[in-house]
mmCIF file of C-alpha atoms in Angstrom:
data_model
loop_
_atom_site.group_PDB
_atom_site.id
_atom_site.type_symbol
_atom_site.label_atom_id
_atom_site.label_comp_id
_atom_site.label_asym_id
_atom_site.label_seq_id
_atom_site.Cartn_x
_atom_site.Cartn_y
_atom_site.Cartn_z
ATOM 1 C CA MET A 1 14.322 -40.130 -49.159
ATOM 2 C CA THR A 2 14.199 -39.877 -45.341
ATOM 3 C CA ALA A 3 16.087 -42.578 -43.449
ATOM 4 C CA ILE A 4 14.623 -44.457 -40.487
ATOM 5 C CA LEU A 5 16.958 -44.965 -37.540
ATOM 6 C CA GLN A 6 16.748 -48.186 -35.543
ATOM 7 C CA GLN A 7 18.061 -49.144 -32.129
ATOM 8 C CA PRO A 8 17.433 -52.456 -30.361
ATOM 9 C CA LEU A 9 16.090 -52.346 -26.811
ATOM 10 C CA PRO A 10 15.644 -55.038 -24.150
ATOM 11 C CA TYR A 11 12.541 -57.102 -24.868
ATOM 12 C CA HIS A 12 9.571 -56.700 -22.511
ATOM 13 C CA ALA A 13 6.722 -59.187 -22.422
ATOM 14 C CA SER A 14 4.502 -56.429 -21.017
ATOM 15 C CA SER A 15 4.027 -53.292 -23.103
ATOM 16 C CA THR A 16 2.350 -51.489 -20.190
ATOM 17 C CA GLU A 17 5.651 -51.537 -18.291
ATOM 18 C CA LEU A 18 7.335 -49.710 -21.169
ATOM 19 C CA TYR A 19 4.357 -47.390 -21.539
ATOM 20 C CA ARG A 20 4.712 -46.245 -17.948
ATOM 21 C CA LYS A 21 8.204 -44.996 -18.773
ATOM 22 C CA ILE A 22 6.863 -42.575 -21.384
ATOM 23 C CA ALA A 23 3.495 -41.854 -19.757
ATOM 24 C CA HIS A 24 4.688 -38.426 -18.522
ATOM 25 C CA LEU A 25 5.316 -37.255 -22.108
ATOM 26 C CA PRO A 26 2.542 -35.478 -24.058
ATOM 27 C CA MET A 27 -0.253 -37.705 -25.412
ATOM 28 C CA PRO A 28 1.301 -41.158 -25.010
ATOM 29 C CA VAL A 29 -0.350 -43.964 -27.000
ATOM 30 C CA LEU A 30 -0.277 -47.751 -26.909
ATOM 31 C CA LEU A 31 -1.630 -50.034 -29.633
ATOM 32 C CA ALA A 32 -1.643 -53.526 -28.177
ATOM 33 C CA SER A 33 -2.244 -56.731 -30.112
ATOM 34 C CA GLY A 34 0.655 -58.974 -29.194
ATOM 35 C CA SER A 35 1.177 -61.598 -26.482
ATOM 36 C CA ILE A 36 -2.207 -63.279 -27.109
ATOM 37 C CA GLN A 37 -3.131 -66.290 -29.240
ATOM 38 C CA HIS A 38 -4.623 -64.753 -32.369
ATOM 39 C CA PRO A 39 -3.520 -64.764 -36.039
ATOM 40 C CA ASP A 40 -3.345 -60.946 -36.035
ATOM 41 C CA ALA A 41 -1.566 -60.667 -32.682
ATOM 42 C CA ARG A 42 2.133 -60.028 -32.887
ATOM 43 C CA PHE A 43 3.101 -56.378 -32.405
ATOM 44 C CA ASP A 44 2.611 -53.704 -29.764
ATOM 45 C CA ILE A 45 3.260 -50.085 -30.762
ATOM 46 C CA LEU A 46 4.115 -47.291 -28.317
ATOM 47 C CA SER A 47 4.782 -43.611 -28.885
ATOM 48 C CA ALA A 48 4.377 -40.172 -27.302
ATOM 49 C CA ALA A 49 5.171 -36.468 -27.778
ATOM 50 C CA PRO A 50 3.610 -35.989 -31.239
ATOM 51 C CA ILE A 51 4.934 -33.159 -33.385
ATOM 52 C CA LYS A 52 1.305 -32.101 -33.912
ATOM 53 C CA THR A 53 -1.995 -32.837 -32.187
ATOM 54 C CA LEU A 54 -5.363 -32.304 -33.883
ATOM 55 C CA LYS A 55 -8.558 -31.942 -31.842
ATOM 56 C CA THR A 56 -11.967 -31.385 -33.426
ATOM 57 C CA TRP A 57 -14.984 -29.857 -31.716
ATOM 58 C CA GLY A 58 -17.935 -29.183 -34.004
ATOM 59 C CA ALA A 59 -16.798 -27.397 -37.159
ATOM 60 C CA GLU A 60 -13.402 -26.375 -35.758
ATOM 61 C CA THR A 61 -10.161 -28.317 -35.494
ATOM 62 C CA LEU A 62 -7.458 -27.110 -33.119
ATOM 63 C CA ILE A 63 -3.919 -27.857 -34.317
ATOM 64 C CA GLU A 64 -1.277 -27.769 -31.563
ATOM 65 C CA SER A 65 2.403 -28.065 -32.495
ATOM 66 C CA ALA A 66 5.166 -29.361 -30.241
ATOM 67 C CA ASP A 67 6.813 -25.912 -30.349
ATOM 68 C CA GLY A 68 3.766 -24.398 -28.619
ATOM 69 C CA THR A 69 2.129 -22.757 -31.649
ATOM 70 C CA CYS A 70 -1.603 -23.263 -32.212
ATOM 71 C CA SER A 71 -4.045 -22.633 -35.031
ATOM 72 C CA VAL A 72 -7.716 -23.315 -35.717
ATOM 73 C CA GLN A 73 -9.125 -24.532 -39.033
ATOM 74 C CA ARG A 74 -12.727 -24.995 -40.153
ATOM 75 C CA GLY A 75 -13.893 -27.641 -42.598
ATOM 76 C CA ASN A 76 -13.838 -31.396 -43.060
ATOM 77 C CA PRO A 77 -11.612 -32.794 -40.271
ATOM 78 C CA LEU A 78 -10.317 -35.624 -42.486
ATOM 79 C CA ASP A 79 -9.150 -33.118 -45.105
ATOM 80 C CA ILE A 80 -7.422 -31.114 -42.373
ATOM 81 C CA LEU A 81 -5.769 -34.278 -41.078
ATOM 82 C CA LYS A 82 -4.543 -35.190 -44.554
ATOM 83 C CA GLU A 83 -2.982 -31.733 -44.934
ATOM 84 C CA ASN A 84 -1.144 -32.061 -41.626
ATOM 85 C CA VAL A 85 0.147 -35.627 -41.950
ATOM 86 C CA GLN A 86 2.319 -34.842 -45.001
ATOM 87 C CA TYR A 87 4.968 -37.495 -44.397
ATOM 88 C CA PRO A 88 8.199 -37.479 -46.401
ATOM 89 C CA ALA A 89 9.150 -40.443 -48.583
ATOM 90 C CA LEU A 90 10.677 -43.037 -46.261
ATOM 91 C CA ASP A 91 13.428 -45.577 -46.848
ATOM 92 C CA VAL A 92 11.823 -48.695 -45.346
ATOM 93 C CA SER A 93 14.400 -51.165 -46.646
ATOM 94 C CA GLY A 94 15.611 -53.501 -43.930
ATOM 95 C CA LEU A 95 12.514 -53.035 -41.733
ATOM 96 C CA GLY A 96 10.964 -56.412 -42.530
ATOM 97 C CA LYS A 97 7.377 -56.682 -41.261
ATOM 98 C CA THR A 98 7.609 -53.680 -38.936
ATOM 99 C CA PRO A 99 4.002 -52.412 -38.821
ATOM 100 C CA PHE A 100 4.631 -48.735 -38.037
ATOM 101 C CA VAL A 101 7.484 -46.254 -38.296
ATOM 102 C CA GLY A 102 5.531 -43.076 -37.586
ATOM 103 C CA GLY A 103 2.370 -41.327 -38.663
ATOM 104 C CA ALA A 104 -1.094 -40.591 -37.284
ATOM 105 C CA ILE A 105 -2.547 -42.361 -34.223
ATOM 106 C CA GLY A 106 -5.848 -41.367 -32.656
ATOM 107 C CA TYR A 107 -9.590 -41.841 -32.860
ATOM 108 C CA PHE A 108 -12.642 -40.613 -34.794
ATOM 109 C CA ALA A 109 -16.001 -40.311 -33.010
ATOM 110 C CA TYR A 110 -19.190 -41.402 -34.767
ATOM 111 C CA ASP A 111 -20.454 -37.844 -35.163
ATOM 112 C CA LEU A 112 -17.150 -36.465 -36.503
ATOM 113 C CA LEU A 113 -18.547 -35.609 -39.930
ATOM 114 C CA HIS A 114 -21.962 -34.335 -38.833
ATOM 115 C CA GLU A 115 -20.944 -30.737 -39.525
ATOM 116 C CA SER A 116 -19.403 -31.267 -42.979
ATOM 117 C CA HIS A 117 -22.183 -33.690 -44.058
ATOM 118 C CA GLN A 118 -24.913 -31.398 -42.704
ATOM 119 C CA VAL A 119 -26.404 -34.067 -40.465
ATOM 120 C CA PRO A 120 -29.067 -32.552 -38.167
ATOM 121 C CA SER A 121 -27.675 -31.679 -34.762
ATOM 122 C CA VAL A 122 -30.029 -34.007 -32.871
ATOM 123 C CA ARG A 123 -27.527 -36.066 -30.915
ATOM 124 C CA ALA A 124 -26.660 -37.351 -27.482
ATOM 125 C CA ASN A 125 -25.732 -34.875 -24.788
ATOM 126 C CA ASP A 126 -22.019 -34.027 -24.955
ATOM 127 C CA ASP A 127 -21.350 -34.483 -21.263
ATOM 128 C CA ILE A 128 -17.872 -36.060 -21.330
ATOM 129 C CA SER A 129 -16.065 -33.257 -23.214
ATOM 130 C CA LEU A 130 -13.974 -35.409 -25.533
ATOM 131 C CA PRO A 131 -13.098 -34.076 -29.005
ATOM 132 C CA ALA A 132 -14.818 -35.686 -31.998
ATOM 133 C CA MET A 133 -11.355 -36.282 -33.485
ATOM 134 C CA LEU A 134 -8.156 -36.661 -31.497
ATOM 135 C CA VAL A 135 -5.046 -37.491 -33.530
ATOM 136 C CA GLY A 136 -1.334 -37.131 -32.902
ATOM 137 C CA ILE A 137 1.329 -37.092 -35.630
ATOM 138 C CA TYR A 138 4.254 -39.158 -34.345
ATOM 139 C CA HIS A 139 7.815 -39.332 -35.692
ATOM 140 C CA TRP A 140 9.073 -42.184 -33.519
ATOM 141 C CA ALA A 141 7.813 -45.462 -32.082
ATOM 142 C CA VAL A 142 8.794 -48.421 -29.945
ATOM 143 C CA ILE A 143 7.813 -51.730 -31.560
ATOM 144 C CA LEU A 144 7.445 -54.870 -29.476
ATOM 145 C CA ASP A 145 7.540 -57.999 -31.651
ATOM 146 C CA HIS A 146 6.169 -60.753 -29.409
ATOM 147 C CA GLN A 147 6.710 -63.410 -32.050
ATOM 148 C CA GLU A 148 10.434 -62.728 -32.441
ATOM 149 C CA LYS A 149 10.823 -61.526 -28.806
ATOM 150 C CA ARG A 150 12.355 -58.253 -29.980
ATOM 151 C CA CYS A 151 11.965 -54.619 -29.017
ATOM 152 C CA THR A 152 13.092 -51.830 -31.344
ATOM 153 C CA PHE A 153 13.162 -48.051 -31.159
ATOM 154 C CA LEU A 154 12.464 -46.458 -34.554
ATOM 155 C CA CYS A 155 12.491 -42.804 -35.523
ATOM 156 C CA LEU A 156 12.774 -40.609 -38.569
ATOM 157 C CA SER A 157 16.250 -39.214 -39.176
ATOM 158 C CA THR A 158 14.665 -35.754 -38.987
ATOM 159 C CA VAL A 159 14.165 -36.215 -35.230
ATOM 160 C CA SER A 160 16.937 -34.308 -33.477
ATOM 161 C CA LYS A 161 19.668 -36.173 -31.633
ATOM 162 C CA ALA A 162 18.668 -34.427 -28.385
ATOM 163 C CA VAL A 163 15.047 -35.620 -28.685
ATOM 164 C CA ARG A 164 16.140 -39.164 -29.562
ATOM 165 C CA GLN A 165 18.381 -39.268 -26.511
ATOM 166 C CA GLN A 166 15.620 -37.914 -24.259
ATOM 167 C CA ILE A 167 13.286 -40.705 -25.335
ATOM 168 C CA LEU A 168 15.950 -43.406 -24.986
ATOM 169 C CA ASP A 169 16.817 -42.093 -21.514
ATOM 170 C CA CYS A 170 13.146 -42.371 -20.501
ATOM 171 C CA LEU A 171 13.007 -45.952 -21.742
ATOM 172 C CA ASP A 172 16.238 -46.847 -19.934
ATOM 173 C CA VAL A 173 15.270 -45.543 -16.476
ATOM 174 C CA PRO A 174 13.856 -48.225 -14.150
ATOM 175 C CA LEU A 175 10.350 -47.642 -12.845
ATOM 176 C CA PRO A 176 10.298 -46.264 -9.286
ATOM 177 C CA ALA A 177 9.342 -48.652 -6.509
ATOM 178 C CA SER A 178 6.186 -46.610 -5.942
ATOM 179 C CA ALA A 179 4.874 -47.759 -9.353
ATOM 180 C CA ALA A 180 4.248 -51.212 -7.910
ATOM 181 C CA GLN A 181 1.947 -49.643 -5.296
ATOM 182 C CA GLU A 182 -0.346 -47.933 -7.828
ATOM 183 C CA THR A 183 -3.898 -49.256 -8.005
ATOM 184 C CA PHE A 184 -7.145 -48.855 -9.897
ATOM 185 C CA GLU A 185 -10.588 -49.458 -8.473
ATOM 186 C CA LEU A 186 -14.190 -48.469 -9.039
ATOM 187 C CA THR A 187 -15.674 -46.422 -6.221
ATOM 188 C CA GLY A 188 -19.281 -47.037 -7.234
ATOM 189 C CA ALA A 189 -21.445 -49.370 -9.274
ATOM 190 C CA PHE A 190 -21.921 -49.006 -13.029
ATOM 191 C CA GLN A 191 -25.086 -47.124 -13.955
ATOM 192 C CA SER A 192 -26.878 -47.050 -17.312
ATOM 193 C CA ASP A 193 -28.074 -43.795 -18.876
ATOM 194 C CA PHE A 194 -31.392 -45.616 -19.566
ATOM 195 C CA SER A 195 -33.977 -46.745 -17.068
ATOM 196 C CA ARG A 196 -35.551 -50.124 -17.850
ATOM 197 C CA ALA A 197 -38.797 -48.420 -18.885
ATOM 198 C CA GLU A 198 -36.971 -45.925 -21.133
ATOM 199 C CA TYR A 199 -35.071 -48.738 -22.853
ATOM 200 C CA GLN A 200 -38.273 -50.710 -23.470
ATOM 201 C CA GLN A 201 -39.958 -47.609 -24.923
ATOM 202 C CA ALA A 202 -36.995 -46.933 -27.244
ATOM 203 C CA PHE A 203 -36.948 -50.574 -28.350
ATOM 204 C CA ALA A 204 -40.660 -50.520 -29.164
ATOM 205 C CA ARG A 205 -40.236 -47.271 -31.121
ATOM 206 C CA ILE A 206 -37.470 -48.846 -33.245
ATOM 207 C CA ILE A 207 -39.694 -51.865 -34.008
ATOM 208 C CA ARG A 208 -42.366 -49.479 -35.273
ATOM 209 C CA TYR A 209 -39.793 -47.704 -37.497
ATOM 210 C CA ILE A 210 -38.679 -51.035 -38.995
ATOM 211 C CA GLU A 211 -42.246 -52.246 -39.569
ATOM 212 C CA ALA A 212 -43.052 -48.934 -41.271
ATOM 213 C CA GLY A 213 -40.062 -49.305 -43.590
ATOM 214 C CA ASP A 214 -38.375 -46.147 -42.284
ATOM 215 C CA CYS A 215 -35.163 -48.098 -41.580
ATOM 216 C CA TYR A 216 -33.884 -51.650 -41.560
ATOM 217 C CA GLN A 217 -31.316 -51.551 -38.764
ATOM 218 C CA VAL A 218 -30.756 -49.466 -35.638
ATOM 219 C CA ASN A 219 -28.015 -49.736 -33.053
ATOM 220 C CA LEU A 220 -29.742 -49.032 -29.760
ATOM 221 C CA ALA A 221 -26.872 -48.223 -27.431
ATOM 222 C CA GLN A 222 -26.749 -47.419 -23.763
ATOM 223 C CA ARG A 223 -23.792 -46.082 -21.839
ATOM 224 C CA PHE A 224 -22.647 -47.492 -18.526
ATOM 225 C CA SER A 225 -20.515 -45.283 -16.290
ATOM 226 C CA ALA A 226 -18.963 -45.567 -12.857
ATOM 227 C CA PRO A 227 -16.679 -43.424 -10.682
ATOM 228 C CA PHE A 228 -13.132 -44.651 -10.080
ATOM 229 C CA LYS A 229 -9.817 -43.816 -8.492
ATOM 230 C CA GLY A 230 -6.297 -44.769 -9.485
ATOM 231 C CA ASP A 231 -4.421 -45.256 -12.759
ATOM 232 C CA PRO A 232 -6.595 -46.083 -15.825
ATOM 233 C CA LEU A 233 -3.579 -47.827 -17.393
ATOM 234 C CA LEU A 234 -3.959 -50.597 -14.805
ATOM 235 C CA ALA A 235 -7.591 -50.996 -15.841
ATOM 236 C CA PHE A 236 -6.455 -51.254 -19.467
ATOM 237 C CA ALA A 237 -3.840 -53.910 -18.647
ATOM 238 C CA ARG A 238 -6.371 -56.027 -16.744
ATOM 239 C CA LEU A 239 -9.134 -55.686 -19.341
ATOM 240 C CA HIS A 240 -6.717 -56.438 -22.201
ATOM 241 C CA GLU A 241 -5.762 -59.643 -20.412
ATOM 242 C CA LEU A 242 -9.438 -60.600 -20.028
ATOM 243 C CA ALA A 243 -10.751 -59.463 -23.428
ATOM 244 C CA ARG A 244 -7.764 -60.816 -25.387
ATOM 245 C CA ALA A 245 -8.694 -58.460 -28.223
ATOM 246 C CA PRO A 246 -6.124 -58.217 -31.046
ATOM 247 C CA PHE A 247 -6.923 -54.549 -31.757
ATOM 248 C CA SER A 248 -6.645 -52.806 -28.388
ATOM 249 C CA ALA A 249 -5.575 -49.241 -27.683
ATOM 250 C CA PHE A 250 -4.867 -46.856 -24.814
ATOM 251 C CA ILE A 251 -4.656 -43.111 -25.443
ATOM 252 C CA LYS A 252 -3.974 -40.529 -22.759
ATOM 253 C CA SER A 253 -4.718 -36.846 -23.323
ATOM 254 C CA PRO A 254 -5.544 -33.830 -21.137
ATOM 255 C CA GLU A 255 -9.231 -34.399 -21.921
ATOM 256 C CA GLY A 256 -9.188 -37.970 -20.611
ATOM 257 C CA CYS A 257 -8.082 -41.536 -21.327
ATOM 258 C CA VAL A 258 -9.523 -43.780 -24.035
ATOM 259 C CA LEU A 259 -9.460 -47.565 -23.547
ATOM 260 C CA SER A 260 -10.440 -49.656 -26.569
ATOM 261 C CA PHE A 261 -10.748 -53.434 -26.928
ATOM 262 C CA SER A 262 -11.816 -54.472 -30.412
ATOM 263 C CA PRO A 263 -11.947 -57.969 -31.916
ATOM 264 C CA GLU A 264 -12.411 -56.364 -35.347
ATOM 265 C CA ARG A 265 -10.120 -54.769 -37.898
ATOM 266 C CA PHE A 266 -12.119 -51.969 -39.469
ATOM 267 C CA ILE A 267 -9.828 -51.502 -42.450
ATOM 268 C CA ARG A 268 -6.272 -52.222 -43.574
ATOM 269 C CA VAL A 269 -4.667 -50.853 -46.726
ATOM 270 C CA VAL A 270 -1.400 -52.284 -48.078
ATOM 271 C CA GLY A 271 -0.582 -51.032 -51.558
ATOM 272 C CA LYS A 272 -3.708 -51.646 -53.619
ATOM 273 C CA ARG A 273 -5.106 -54.340 -51.311
ATOM 274 C CA VAL A 274 -7.866 -53.321 -48.872
ATOM 275 C CA THR A 275 -8.922 -55.710 -46.105
ATOM 276 C CA THR A 276 -11.738 -55.473 -43.581
ATOM 277 C CA GLN A 277 -12.375 -58.058 -40.844
ATOM 278 C CA PRO A 278 -15.753 -57.498 -39.168
ATOM 279 C CA ILE A 279 -16.904 -59.862 -36.440
ATOM 280 C CA LYS A 280 -20.587 -58.912 -36.141
ATOM 281 C CA GLY A 281 -21.383 -61.296 -33.333
ATOM 282 C CA THR A 282 -19.629 -64.367 -34.734
ATOM 283 C CA ARG A 283 -16.801 -66.316 -33.135
ATOM 284 C CA PRO A 284 -15.173 -69.603 -34.175
ATOM 285 C CA ARG A 285 -16.111 -72.731 -32.221
ATOM 286 C CA HIS A 286 -13.406 -74.270 -30.038
ATOM 287 C CA GLU A 287 -12.324 -77.892 -30.342
ATOM 288 C CA ASP A 288 -12.263 -78.284 -26.565
ATOM 289 C CA PRO A 289 -15.856 -78.630 -25.237
ATOM 290 C CA GLY A 290 -15.058 -76.737 -22.038
ATOM 291 C CA GLU A 291 -13.507 -73.819 -23.892
ATOM 292 C CA ASP A 292 -16.354 -73.891 -26.408
ATOM 293 C CA ARG A 293 -18.943 -73.478 -23.639
#
């Protein structure tokens, strides 16, 4: 049974301030749900420097270890991920409702399983060069509990004392004055990858498919993009404040940054209980008429 070490830290109302202190480490991640009024909003989770990173392009998954070794595996990316997570049995007594003590954090793209499921390779142009799967295996985390106003550093006892101290030193160092001067701004307007005529043609084609019985539902998506300059973390902090989404995430990797703001929980598994919380366009009415509008 592997022990989990705990150390209290000063509480921060803003998780982005803490994130900045570890942003220079490899593949830092932030899962943000706290500090907003929502039944599922309580905790923020931060980590960085995974012991392994898995990146999938097509049929190949690149596995990079913290010691610098690399390997490539072919096959179902989820099977490869399962092989590489391999967590020891953990002693979680005394952790209360702590939501995370280590494990896999990352994302899966929609076309991740096209290769293993033999889906035809007719797909959108891959012009942003992000892997279909990007996952880090983390052995430590900082947990912000906004309900109890507590901040805790957690790590597996297998993490060396030198690594633990390095992380704690990063978290203890004040941000430089220059951090307050950092900005984020768009340098051009958002542009769709559809023209109006192209969108109308695609919409009409989908209607014909539905009327013919070829399908019953299609998600017709368009992508909006714009050039920017500055720190994407500042964009995340501002959008999180506006969206107030209980399942938000910020992931930074050499390939780029991922900003996610979801009102939905795709799936949660606790023991033998599985929960999913889709929104699908619905939202509760507000008692205050102004807020409701």
